[in-house]
Short mmCIF file of C-alpha atoms in Angstrom, two decimals:
data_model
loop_
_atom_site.label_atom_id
_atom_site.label_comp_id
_atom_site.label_asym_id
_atom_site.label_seq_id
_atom_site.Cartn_x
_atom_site.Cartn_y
_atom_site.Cartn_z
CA UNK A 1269 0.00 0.00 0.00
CA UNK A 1270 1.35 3.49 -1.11
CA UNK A 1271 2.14 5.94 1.57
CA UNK A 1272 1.58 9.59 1.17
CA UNK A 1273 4.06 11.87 3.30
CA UNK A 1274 2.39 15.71 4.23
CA UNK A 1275 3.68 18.02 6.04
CA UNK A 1276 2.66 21.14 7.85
CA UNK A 1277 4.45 24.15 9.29
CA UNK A 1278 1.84 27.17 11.14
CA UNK A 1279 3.76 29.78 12.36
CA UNK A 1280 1.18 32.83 13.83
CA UNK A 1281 0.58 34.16 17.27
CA UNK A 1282 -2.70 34.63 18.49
CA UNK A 1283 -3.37 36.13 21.81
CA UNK A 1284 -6.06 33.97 23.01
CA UNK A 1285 -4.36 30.23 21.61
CA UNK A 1286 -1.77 27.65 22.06
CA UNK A 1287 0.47 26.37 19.07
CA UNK A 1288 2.83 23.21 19.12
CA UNK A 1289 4.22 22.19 15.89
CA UNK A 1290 3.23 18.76 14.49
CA UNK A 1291 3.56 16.80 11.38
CA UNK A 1292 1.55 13.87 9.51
CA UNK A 1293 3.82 11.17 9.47
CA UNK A 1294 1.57 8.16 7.84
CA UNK A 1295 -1.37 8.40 5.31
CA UNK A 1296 -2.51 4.64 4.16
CA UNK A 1297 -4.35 5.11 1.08
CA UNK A 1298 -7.63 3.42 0.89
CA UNK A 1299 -8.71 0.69 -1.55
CA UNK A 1300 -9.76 1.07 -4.67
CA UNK A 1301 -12.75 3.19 -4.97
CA UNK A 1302 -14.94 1.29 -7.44
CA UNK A 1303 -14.18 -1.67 -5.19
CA UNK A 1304 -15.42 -0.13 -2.32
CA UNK A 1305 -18.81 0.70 -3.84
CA UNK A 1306 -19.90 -2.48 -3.70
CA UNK A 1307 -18.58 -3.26 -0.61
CA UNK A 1308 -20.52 -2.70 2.75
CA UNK A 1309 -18.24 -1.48 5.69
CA UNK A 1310 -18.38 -4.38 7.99
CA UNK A 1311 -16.54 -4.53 11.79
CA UNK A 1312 -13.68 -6.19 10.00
CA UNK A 1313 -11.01 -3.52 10.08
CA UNK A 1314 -7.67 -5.50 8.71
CA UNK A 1315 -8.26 -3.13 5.98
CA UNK A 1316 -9.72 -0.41 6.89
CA UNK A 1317 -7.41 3.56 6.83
CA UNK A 1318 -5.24 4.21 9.21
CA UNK A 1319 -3.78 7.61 9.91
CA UNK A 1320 -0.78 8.30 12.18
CA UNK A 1321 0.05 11.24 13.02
CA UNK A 1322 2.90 13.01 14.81
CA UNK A 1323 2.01 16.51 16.04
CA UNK A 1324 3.76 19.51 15.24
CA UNK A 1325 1.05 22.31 15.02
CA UNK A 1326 -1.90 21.83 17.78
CA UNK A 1327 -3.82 24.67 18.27
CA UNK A 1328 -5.98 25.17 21.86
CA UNK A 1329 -9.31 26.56 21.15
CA UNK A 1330 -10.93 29.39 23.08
CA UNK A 1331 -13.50 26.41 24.32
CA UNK A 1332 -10.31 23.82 25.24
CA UNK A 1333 -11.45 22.13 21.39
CA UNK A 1334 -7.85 20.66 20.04
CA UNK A 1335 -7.02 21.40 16.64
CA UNK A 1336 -5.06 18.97 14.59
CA UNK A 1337 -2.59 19.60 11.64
CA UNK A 1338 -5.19 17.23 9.56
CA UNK A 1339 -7.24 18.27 7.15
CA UNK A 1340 -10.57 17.24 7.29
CA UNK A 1341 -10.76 16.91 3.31
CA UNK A 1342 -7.87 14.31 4.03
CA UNK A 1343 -9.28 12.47 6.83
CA UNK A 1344 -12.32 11.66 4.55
CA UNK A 1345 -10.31 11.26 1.47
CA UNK A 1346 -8.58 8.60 3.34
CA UNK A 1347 -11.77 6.29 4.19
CA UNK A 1348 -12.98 7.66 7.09
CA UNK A 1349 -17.03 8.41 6.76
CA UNK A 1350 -19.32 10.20 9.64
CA UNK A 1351 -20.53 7.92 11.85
CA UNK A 1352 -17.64 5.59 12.02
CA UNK A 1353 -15.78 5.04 15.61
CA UNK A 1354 -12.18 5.53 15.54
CA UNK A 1355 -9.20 4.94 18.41
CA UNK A 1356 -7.35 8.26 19.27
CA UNK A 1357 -3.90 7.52 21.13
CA UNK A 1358 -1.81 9.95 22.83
CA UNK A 1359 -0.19 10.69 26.07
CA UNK A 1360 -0.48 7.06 26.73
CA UNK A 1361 -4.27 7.08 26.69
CA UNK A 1362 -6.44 5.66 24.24
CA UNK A 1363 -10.11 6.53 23.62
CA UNK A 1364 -12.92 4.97 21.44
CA UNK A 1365 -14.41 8.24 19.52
CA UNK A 1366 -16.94 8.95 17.48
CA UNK A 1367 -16.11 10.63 14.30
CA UNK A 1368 -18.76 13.18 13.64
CA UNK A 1369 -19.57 16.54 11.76
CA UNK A 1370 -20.80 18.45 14.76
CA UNK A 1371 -20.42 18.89 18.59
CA UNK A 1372 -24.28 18.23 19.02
CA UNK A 1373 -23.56 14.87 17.34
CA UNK A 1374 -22.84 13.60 21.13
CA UNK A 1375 -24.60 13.78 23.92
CA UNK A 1376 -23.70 16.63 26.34
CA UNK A 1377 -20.15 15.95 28.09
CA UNK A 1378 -19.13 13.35 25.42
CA UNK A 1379 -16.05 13.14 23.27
CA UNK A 1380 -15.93 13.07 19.38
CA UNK A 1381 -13.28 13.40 16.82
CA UNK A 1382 -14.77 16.02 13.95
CA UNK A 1383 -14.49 17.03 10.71
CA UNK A 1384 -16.90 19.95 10.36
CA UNK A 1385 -17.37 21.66 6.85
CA UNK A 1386 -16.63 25.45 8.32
CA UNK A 1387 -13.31 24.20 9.98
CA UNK A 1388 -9.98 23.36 7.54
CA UNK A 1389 -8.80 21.02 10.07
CA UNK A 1390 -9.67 18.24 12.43
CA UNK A 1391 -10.91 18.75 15.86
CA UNK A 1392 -11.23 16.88 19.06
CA UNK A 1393 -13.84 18.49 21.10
CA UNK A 1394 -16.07 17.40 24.26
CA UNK A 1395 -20.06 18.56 23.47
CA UNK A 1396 -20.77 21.16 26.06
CA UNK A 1397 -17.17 20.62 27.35
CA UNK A 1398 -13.36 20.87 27.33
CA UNK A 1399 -10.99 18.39 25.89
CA UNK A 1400 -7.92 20.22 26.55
CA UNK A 1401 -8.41 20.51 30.22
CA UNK A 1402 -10.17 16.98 30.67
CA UNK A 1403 -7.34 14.92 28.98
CA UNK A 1404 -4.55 16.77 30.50
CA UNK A 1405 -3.24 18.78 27.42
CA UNK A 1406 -3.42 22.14 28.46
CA UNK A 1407 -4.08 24.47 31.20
CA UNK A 1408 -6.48 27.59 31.09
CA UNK A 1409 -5.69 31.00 32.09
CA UNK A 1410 -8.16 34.06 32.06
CA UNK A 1411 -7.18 37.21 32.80
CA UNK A 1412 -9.48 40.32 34.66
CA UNK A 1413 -10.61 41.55 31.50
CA UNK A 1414 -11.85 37.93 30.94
CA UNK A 1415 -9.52 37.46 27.95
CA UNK A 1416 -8.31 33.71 27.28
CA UNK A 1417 -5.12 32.12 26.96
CA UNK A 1418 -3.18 28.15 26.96
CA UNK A 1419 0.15 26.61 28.06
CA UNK A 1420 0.78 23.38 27.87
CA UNK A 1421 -0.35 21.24 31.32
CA UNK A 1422 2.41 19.59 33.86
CA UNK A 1423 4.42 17.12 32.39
CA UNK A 1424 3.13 17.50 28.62
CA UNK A 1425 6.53 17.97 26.50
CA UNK A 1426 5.61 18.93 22.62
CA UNK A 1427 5.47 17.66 19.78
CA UNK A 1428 2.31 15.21 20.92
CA UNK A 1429 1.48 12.34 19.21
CA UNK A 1430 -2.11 11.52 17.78
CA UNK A 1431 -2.47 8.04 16.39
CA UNK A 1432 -5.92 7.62 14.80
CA UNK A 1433 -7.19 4.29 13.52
CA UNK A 1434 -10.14 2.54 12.74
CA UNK A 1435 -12.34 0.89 15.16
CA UNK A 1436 -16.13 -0.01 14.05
CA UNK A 1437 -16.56 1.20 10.58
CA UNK A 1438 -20.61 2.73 10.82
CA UNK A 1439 -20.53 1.88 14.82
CA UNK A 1440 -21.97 5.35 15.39
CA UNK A 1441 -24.29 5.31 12.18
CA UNK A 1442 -27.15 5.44 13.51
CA UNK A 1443 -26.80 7.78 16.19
CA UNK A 1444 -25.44 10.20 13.68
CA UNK A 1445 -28.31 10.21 11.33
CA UNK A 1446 -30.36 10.54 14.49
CA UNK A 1447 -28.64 14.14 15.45
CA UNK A 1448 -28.38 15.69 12.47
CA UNK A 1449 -30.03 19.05 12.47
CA UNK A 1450 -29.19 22.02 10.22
CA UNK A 1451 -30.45 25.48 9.51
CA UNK A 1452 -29.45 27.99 7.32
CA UNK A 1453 -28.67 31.97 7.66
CA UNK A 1454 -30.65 32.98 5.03
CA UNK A 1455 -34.02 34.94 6.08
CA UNK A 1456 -36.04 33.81 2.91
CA UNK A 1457 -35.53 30.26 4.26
CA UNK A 1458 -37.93 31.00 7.13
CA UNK A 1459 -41.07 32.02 5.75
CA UNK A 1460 -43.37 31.28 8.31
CA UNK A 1461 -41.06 32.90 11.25
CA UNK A 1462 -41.39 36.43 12.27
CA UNK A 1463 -38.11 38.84 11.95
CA UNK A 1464 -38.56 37.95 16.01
CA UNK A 1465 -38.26 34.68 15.83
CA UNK A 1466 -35.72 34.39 13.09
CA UNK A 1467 -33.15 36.44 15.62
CA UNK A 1468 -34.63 33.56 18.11
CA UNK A 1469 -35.70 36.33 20.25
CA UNK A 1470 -38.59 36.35 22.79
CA UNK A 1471 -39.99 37.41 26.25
CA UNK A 1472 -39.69 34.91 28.77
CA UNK A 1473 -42.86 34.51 30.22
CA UNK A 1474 -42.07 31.30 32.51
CA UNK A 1475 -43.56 31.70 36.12
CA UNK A 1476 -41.99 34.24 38.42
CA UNK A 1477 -40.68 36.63 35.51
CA UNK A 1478 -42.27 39.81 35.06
CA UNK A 1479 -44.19 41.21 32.48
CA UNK A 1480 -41.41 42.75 29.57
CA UNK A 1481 -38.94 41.90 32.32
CA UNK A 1482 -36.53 39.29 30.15
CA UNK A 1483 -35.78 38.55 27.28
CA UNK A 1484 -33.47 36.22 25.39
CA UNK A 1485 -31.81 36.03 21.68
CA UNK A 1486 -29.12 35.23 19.07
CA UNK A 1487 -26.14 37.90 18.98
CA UNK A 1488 -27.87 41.27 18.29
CA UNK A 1489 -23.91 42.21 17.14
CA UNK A 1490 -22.80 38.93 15.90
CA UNK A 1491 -22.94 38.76 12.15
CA UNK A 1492 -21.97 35.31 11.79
CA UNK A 1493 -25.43 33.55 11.76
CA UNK A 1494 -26.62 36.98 9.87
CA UNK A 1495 -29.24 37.03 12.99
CA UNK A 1496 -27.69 40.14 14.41
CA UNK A 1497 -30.03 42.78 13.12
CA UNK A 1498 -32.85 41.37 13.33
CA UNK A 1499 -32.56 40.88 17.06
CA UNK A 1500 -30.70 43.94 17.35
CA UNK A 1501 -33.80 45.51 16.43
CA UNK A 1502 -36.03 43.20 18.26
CA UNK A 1503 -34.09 44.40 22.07
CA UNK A 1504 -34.71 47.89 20.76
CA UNK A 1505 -38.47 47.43 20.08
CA UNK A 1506 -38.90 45.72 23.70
CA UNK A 1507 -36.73 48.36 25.53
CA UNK A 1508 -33.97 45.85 26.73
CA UNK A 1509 -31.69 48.59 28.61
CA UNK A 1510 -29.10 45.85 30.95
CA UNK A 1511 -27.76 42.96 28.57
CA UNK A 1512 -25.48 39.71 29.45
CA UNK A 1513 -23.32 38.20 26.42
CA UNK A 1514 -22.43 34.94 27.32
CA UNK A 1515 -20.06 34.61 24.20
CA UNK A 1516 -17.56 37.95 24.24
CA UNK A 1517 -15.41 39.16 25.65
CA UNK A 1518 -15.84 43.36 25.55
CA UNK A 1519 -13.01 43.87 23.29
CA UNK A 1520 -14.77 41.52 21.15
CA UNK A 1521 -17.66 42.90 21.43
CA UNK A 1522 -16.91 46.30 20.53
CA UNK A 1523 -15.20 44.68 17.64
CA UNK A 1524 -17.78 43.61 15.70
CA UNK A 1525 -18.84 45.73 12.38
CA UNK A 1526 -21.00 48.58 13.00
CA UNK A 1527 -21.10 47.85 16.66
CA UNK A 1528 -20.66 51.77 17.36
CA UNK A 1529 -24.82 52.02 15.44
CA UNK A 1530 -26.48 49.49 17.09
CA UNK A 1531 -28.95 50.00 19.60
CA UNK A 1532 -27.03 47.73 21.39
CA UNK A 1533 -23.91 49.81 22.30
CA UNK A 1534 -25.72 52.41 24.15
CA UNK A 1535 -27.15 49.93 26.34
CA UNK A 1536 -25.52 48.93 30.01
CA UNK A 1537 -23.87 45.26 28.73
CA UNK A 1538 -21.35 42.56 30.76
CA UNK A 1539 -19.34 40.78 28.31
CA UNK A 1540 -18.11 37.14 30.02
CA UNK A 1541 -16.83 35.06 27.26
CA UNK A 1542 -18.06 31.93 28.57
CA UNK A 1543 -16.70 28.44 27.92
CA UNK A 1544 -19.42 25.97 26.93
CA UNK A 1545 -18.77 23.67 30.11
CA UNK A 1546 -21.49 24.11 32.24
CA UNK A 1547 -19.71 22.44 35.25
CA UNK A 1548 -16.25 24.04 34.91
CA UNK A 1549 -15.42 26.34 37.82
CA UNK A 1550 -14.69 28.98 35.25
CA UNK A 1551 -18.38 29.33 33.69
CA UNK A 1552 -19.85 29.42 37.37
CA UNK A 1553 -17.54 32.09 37.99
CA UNK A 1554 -18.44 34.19 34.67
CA UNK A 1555 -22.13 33.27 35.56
CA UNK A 1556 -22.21 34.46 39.02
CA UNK A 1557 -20.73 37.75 37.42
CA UNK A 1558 -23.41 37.96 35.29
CA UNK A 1559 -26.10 37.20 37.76
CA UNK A 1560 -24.58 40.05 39.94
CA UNK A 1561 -24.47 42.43 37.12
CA UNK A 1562 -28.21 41.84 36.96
CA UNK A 1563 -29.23 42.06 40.62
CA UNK A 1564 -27.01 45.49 40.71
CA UNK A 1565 -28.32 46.91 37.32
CA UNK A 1566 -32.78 47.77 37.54
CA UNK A 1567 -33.92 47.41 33.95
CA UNK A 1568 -35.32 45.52 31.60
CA UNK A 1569 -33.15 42.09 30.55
CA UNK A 1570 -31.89 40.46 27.66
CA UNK A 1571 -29.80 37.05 27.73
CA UNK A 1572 -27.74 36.06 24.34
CA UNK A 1573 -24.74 34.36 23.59
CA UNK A 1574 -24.10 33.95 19.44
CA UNK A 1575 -26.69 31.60 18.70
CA UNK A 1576 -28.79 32.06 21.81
CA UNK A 1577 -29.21 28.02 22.33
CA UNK A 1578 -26.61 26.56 24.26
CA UNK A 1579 -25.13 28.50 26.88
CA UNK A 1580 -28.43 31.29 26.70
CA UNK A 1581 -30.61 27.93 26.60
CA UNK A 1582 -28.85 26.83 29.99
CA UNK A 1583 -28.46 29.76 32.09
CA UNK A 1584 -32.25 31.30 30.97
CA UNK A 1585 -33.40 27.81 32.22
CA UNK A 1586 -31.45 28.18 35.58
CA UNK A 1587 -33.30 32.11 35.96
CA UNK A 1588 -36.58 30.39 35.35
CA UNK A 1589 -35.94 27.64 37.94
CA UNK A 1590 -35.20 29.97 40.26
CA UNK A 1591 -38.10 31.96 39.47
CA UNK A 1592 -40.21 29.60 39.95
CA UNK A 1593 -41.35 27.95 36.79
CA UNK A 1594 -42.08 24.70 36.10
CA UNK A 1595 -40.32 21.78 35.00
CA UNK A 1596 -42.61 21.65 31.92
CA UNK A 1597 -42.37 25.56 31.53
CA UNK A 1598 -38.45 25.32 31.30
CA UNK A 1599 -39.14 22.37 28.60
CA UNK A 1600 -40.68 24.35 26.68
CA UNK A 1601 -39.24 28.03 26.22
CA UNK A 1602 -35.87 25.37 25.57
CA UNK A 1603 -37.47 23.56 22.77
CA UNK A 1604 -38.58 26.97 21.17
CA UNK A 1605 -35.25 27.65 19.81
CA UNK A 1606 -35.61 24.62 18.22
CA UNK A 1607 -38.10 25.07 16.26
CA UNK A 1608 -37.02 28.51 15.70
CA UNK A 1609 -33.60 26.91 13.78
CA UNK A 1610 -34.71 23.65 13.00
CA UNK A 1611 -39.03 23.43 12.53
CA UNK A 1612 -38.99 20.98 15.04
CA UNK A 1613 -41.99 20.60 16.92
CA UNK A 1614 -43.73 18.66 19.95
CA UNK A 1615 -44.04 15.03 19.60
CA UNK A 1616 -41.42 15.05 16.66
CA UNK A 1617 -38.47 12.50 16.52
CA UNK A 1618 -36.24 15.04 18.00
CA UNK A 1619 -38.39 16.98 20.49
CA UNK A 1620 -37.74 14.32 23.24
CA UNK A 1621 -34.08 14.42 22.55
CA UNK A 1622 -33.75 18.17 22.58
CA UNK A 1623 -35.50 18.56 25.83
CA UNK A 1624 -33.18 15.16 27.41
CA UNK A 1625 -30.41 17.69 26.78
CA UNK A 1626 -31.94 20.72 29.34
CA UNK A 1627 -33.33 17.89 31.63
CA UNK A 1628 -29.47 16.35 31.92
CA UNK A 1629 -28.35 20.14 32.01
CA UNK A 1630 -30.67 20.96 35.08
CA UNK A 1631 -29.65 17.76 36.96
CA UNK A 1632 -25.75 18.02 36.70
CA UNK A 1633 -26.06 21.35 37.56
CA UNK A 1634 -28.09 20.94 40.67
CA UNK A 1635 -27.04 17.42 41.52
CA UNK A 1636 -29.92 15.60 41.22
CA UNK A 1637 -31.49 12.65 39.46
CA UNK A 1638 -35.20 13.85 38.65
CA UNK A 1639 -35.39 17.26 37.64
CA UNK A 1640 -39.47 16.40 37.02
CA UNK A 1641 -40.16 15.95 40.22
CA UNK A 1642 -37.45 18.51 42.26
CA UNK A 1643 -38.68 21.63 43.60
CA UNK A 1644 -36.52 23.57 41.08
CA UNK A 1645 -36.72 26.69 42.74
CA UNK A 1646 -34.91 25.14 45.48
CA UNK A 1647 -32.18 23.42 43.98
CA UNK A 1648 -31.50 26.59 41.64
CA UNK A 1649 -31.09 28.95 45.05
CA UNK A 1650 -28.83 26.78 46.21
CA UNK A 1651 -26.95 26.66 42.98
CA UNK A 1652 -26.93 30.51 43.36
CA UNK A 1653 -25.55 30.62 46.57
CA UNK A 1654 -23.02 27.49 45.75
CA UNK A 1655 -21.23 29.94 43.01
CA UNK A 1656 -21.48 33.23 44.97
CA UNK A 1657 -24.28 34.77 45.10
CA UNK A 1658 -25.56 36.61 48.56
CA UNK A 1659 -29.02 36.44 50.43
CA UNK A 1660 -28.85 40.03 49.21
CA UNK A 1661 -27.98 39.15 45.91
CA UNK A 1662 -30.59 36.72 45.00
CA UNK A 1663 -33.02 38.89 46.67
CA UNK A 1664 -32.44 42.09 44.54
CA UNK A 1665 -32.52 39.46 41.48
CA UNK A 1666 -36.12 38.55 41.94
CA UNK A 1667 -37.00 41.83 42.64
CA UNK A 1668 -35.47 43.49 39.20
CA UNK A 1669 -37.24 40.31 37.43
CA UNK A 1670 -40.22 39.42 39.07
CA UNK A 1671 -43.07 42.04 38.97
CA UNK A 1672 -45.40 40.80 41.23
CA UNK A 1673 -48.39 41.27 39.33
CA UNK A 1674 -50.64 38.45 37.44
CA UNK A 1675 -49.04 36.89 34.37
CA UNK A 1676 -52.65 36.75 33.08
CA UNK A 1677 -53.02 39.86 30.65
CA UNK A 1678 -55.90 41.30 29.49
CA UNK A 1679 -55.50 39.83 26.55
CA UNK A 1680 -55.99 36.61 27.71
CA UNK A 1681 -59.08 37.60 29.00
CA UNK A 1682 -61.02 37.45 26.37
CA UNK A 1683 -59.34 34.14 25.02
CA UNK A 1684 -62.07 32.20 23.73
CA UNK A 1685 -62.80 29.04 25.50
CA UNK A 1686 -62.22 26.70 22.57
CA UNK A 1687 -60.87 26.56 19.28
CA UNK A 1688 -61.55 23.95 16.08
CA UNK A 1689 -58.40 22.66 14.51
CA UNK A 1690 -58.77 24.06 10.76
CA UNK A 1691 -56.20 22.45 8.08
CA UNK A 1692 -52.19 23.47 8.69
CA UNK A 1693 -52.61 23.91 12.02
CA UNK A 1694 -50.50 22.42 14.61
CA UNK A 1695 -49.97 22.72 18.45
CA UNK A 1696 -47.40 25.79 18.70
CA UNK A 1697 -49.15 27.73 15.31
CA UNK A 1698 -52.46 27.81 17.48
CA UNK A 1699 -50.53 28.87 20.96
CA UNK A 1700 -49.15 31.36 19.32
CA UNK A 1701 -52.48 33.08 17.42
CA UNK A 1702 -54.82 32.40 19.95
CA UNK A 1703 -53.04 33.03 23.33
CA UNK A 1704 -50.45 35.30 22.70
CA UNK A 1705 -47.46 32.86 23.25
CA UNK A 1706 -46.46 29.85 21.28
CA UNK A 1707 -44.48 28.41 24.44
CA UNK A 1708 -48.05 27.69 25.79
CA UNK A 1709 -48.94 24.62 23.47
CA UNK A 1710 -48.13 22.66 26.94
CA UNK A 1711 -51.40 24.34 27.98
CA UNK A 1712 -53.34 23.31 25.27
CA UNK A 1713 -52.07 19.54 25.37
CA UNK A 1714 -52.79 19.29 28.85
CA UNK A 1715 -56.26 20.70 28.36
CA UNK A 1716 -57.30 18.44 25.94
CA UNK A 1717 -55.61 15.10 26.90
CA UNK A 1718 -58.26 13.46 26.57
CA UNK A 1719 -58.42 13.97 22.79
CA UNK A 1720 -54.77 14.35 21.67
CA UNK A 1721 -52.60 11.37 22.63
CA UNK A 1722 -49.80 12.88 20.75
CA UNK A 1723 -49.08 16.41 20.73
CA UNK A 1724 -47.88 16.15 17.07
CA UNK A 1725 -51.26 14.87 16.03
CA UNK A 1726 -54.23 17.21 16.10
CA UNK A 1727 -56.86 16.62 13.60
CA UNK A 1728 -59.12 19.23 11.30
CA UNK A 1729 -62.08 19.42 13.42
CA UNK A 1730 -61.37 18.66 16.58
CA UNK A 1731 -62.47 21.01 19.10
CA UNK A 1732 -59.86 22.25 21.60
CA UNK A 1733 -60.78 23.52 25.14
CA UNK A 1734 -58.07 26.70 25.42
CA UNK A 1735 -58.91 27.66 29.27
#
């Protein structure tokens, strides 16, 4: 078998990364392609690709994500297909990965080897976590100003080694096809959404929260998702005046293009640049800040980090817990951004598997088993007070976002009592034209139990009690 010799030489500072040089030492070629075709992968691996690696250039992420000197072109080239798992060696540990095209491939807190289309080169990345500080390869600094940087960890001598083979050819298949979830940045894609709900921005309206008191979005300065003026617009509209980015840093944050214009800038805003490990010391810390920052700052609220899903998704459920809402309330403002990105609706495939993710959140961060049946008000003021925050603290925090006042509008006061399913209609569409708020299609299902047994099949005709 022919052996193709690469080589590749990075030399750039950045500020916020680490760099160690490496080199690809072995390539096996694969078989011959026409053969393969009519060939199905089996767990027989005497022949399957092998890539060894010796590394020269390994870059540290801001999130602790390891970059590779492989390209992911090559890595695929080579044999390799998503869904495969693969054997990672180094540091004289070996682990069984999945190789993947996304972090939400995994569950939350689990490894994967990836080859995503926006990245040149190969990454190994924990989902909702960090590789570099969980396998020993690095160490984390952050300074005051809550800027980032790497060296190596104790006892880690450069350049690593990364041999990556073949373990079960499709092992992962099926979970893969199972996760896979994409959405696009283009606004004519998402007819049926509102500018509002394109940015994936709304009022949180979950038990305890006051009237116009919170809100939550994508990046209102963030291009990158092409998100940012809509919502930019949308925190205007609503009067959002105290803000917490969970993804910058400031001198990010003023970075951005045409930050200087946006409603945005004039606003009162705490930039934390938050890792994407909700149990690491470091995003308690940043949270706690943020929390503060809030209790310390009357106003009305807005939550983001660049997508507003994963780390807004988490800490706007932990405000709501302690709040007061419901289990099933926090369920469902979660699942909203989902079908806000992705059309995905109650009782679909994925619906139970988006809202495991929150559920497994909420109980790793409180450490419990059953987040259904905790008192989650509870369990989230002790979380408070476990990463700083006072008696006095938590108290001004339900002031500035509580109101005190009925959540019932007058609006909903002349709801009628029940509504007849007319073609197109589903669950969420009717929460959201006849009540006012499409995160109440909980109400409706519970209301009408009787007649829905899955809350992904209503019926034309059916008549559905609404109070």
């Amino acid at each position: 078998m022919n052996k193709k010799h690469l080589s590749f030489f990075m030399a750039f500072l950045i500020a916020t990364t680490l760099f160690v040089p490496t080199k690809i030492t072995t390539l096996a070629e694969t078989a011959d392609k026409t053969e393969a075709a009519d060939t199905e992968k089996s767990s027989d691996t005497s022949n399957a690709a092998e890539l060894s690696c010796t590394a020269e250039t390994e870059k540290i992420e801001k999130y602790g994500n390891v970059t590779l000197s492989i390209e992911c072109k090559e890595m695929l080239e080579a044999g390799y297909s998503y869904g495969d798992i693969v054997n990672v060696s180094f540091l004289d540990q070996t682990l069984e990965l999945p190789f993947c095209s996304n972090f939400s491939d995994v569950e939350t807190k689990k490894p994967a080897i990836l080859a995503r289309k926006e990245d040149t080169y190969v990454v190994l990345a924990i989902n909702m976590g960090d590789f570099a500080t969980t396998y020993k390869i690095a160490v984390k600094e952050t300074a005051k100003d809550n800027t980032i940087t790497w060296k190596a960890a104790d006892g880690v001598e450069y350049p690593l080694t990364f041999t990556i083979t073949m373990n079960t050819p499709g092992g992962y298949y099926e979970e893969y096809q199972f996760r896979q979830m994409t959405y696009t940045t283009e606004r004519t894609d998402y007819p049926d959404l509102s500018d509002e709900e394109f940015a994936n921005f709304r009022a949180i309206t979950t038990t305890g929260i006051g009237e116009g008191k919170l809100y939550r979005s994508a990046s209102p300065i963030n291009p990158k998702y092409n998100r940012n003026t809509y919502a930019n617009a949308a925190i205007e509209k609503a009067g959002v005046t105290v803000i917490m980015n969970l993804a910058d840093d400031e001198e990010t944050a003023k970075s951005y293009e045409g930050f200087d214009n946006t409603y945005y800038s004039k606003q009162k805003f705490i930039a934390l640049n938050m890792g994407v490990d909700f149990t690491a010391h470091d995003f308690k810390d940043k949270l706690a800040k943020g929390l503060k920052f809030f209790a310390e700052n009357p106003g009305v609220y807005e939550i983001h980090c660049t997508e507003g899903k994963d780390r807004a998704g988490f800490v706007c459920a932990i405000v709501e817990c302690f709040m007061g809402a419901s289990y099933e309330e926090v369920l469902a403002d979660f699942a909203t951004t989902y079908y806000n990105y992705y059309g995905v609706k109650p009782g679909d495939d994925k619906y139970n598997f988006i809202v495991n993710n929150v559920t497994k959140n909420l109980e790793n961060a409180f450490g419990i088993t059953d987040a259904k049946n905790a008192d989650l008000a509870v369990e989230a003021d002790k979380f408070l007070t476990s990463i700083g925050l006072s008696d006095d603290e938590k108290a001004a925090l339900k002031v500035n976002l509580g109101s005190g006042e009925s959540k019932v509008s007058k609006a909903s006061e002349s709801v009628a009592a029940t509504y007849i399913v007319r073609p197109g209609d589903y669950l969420i569409k009717i929460a959201k034209e006849q009540l006012g708020d499409r995160t109440k299609w909980l109400d409706i299902y519970e209301l009408n139990k009787d007649i829905i047994k899955n809350p992904s099949l209503i019926y034309v005709g059916q008549e559905l009690k609404l109070k």
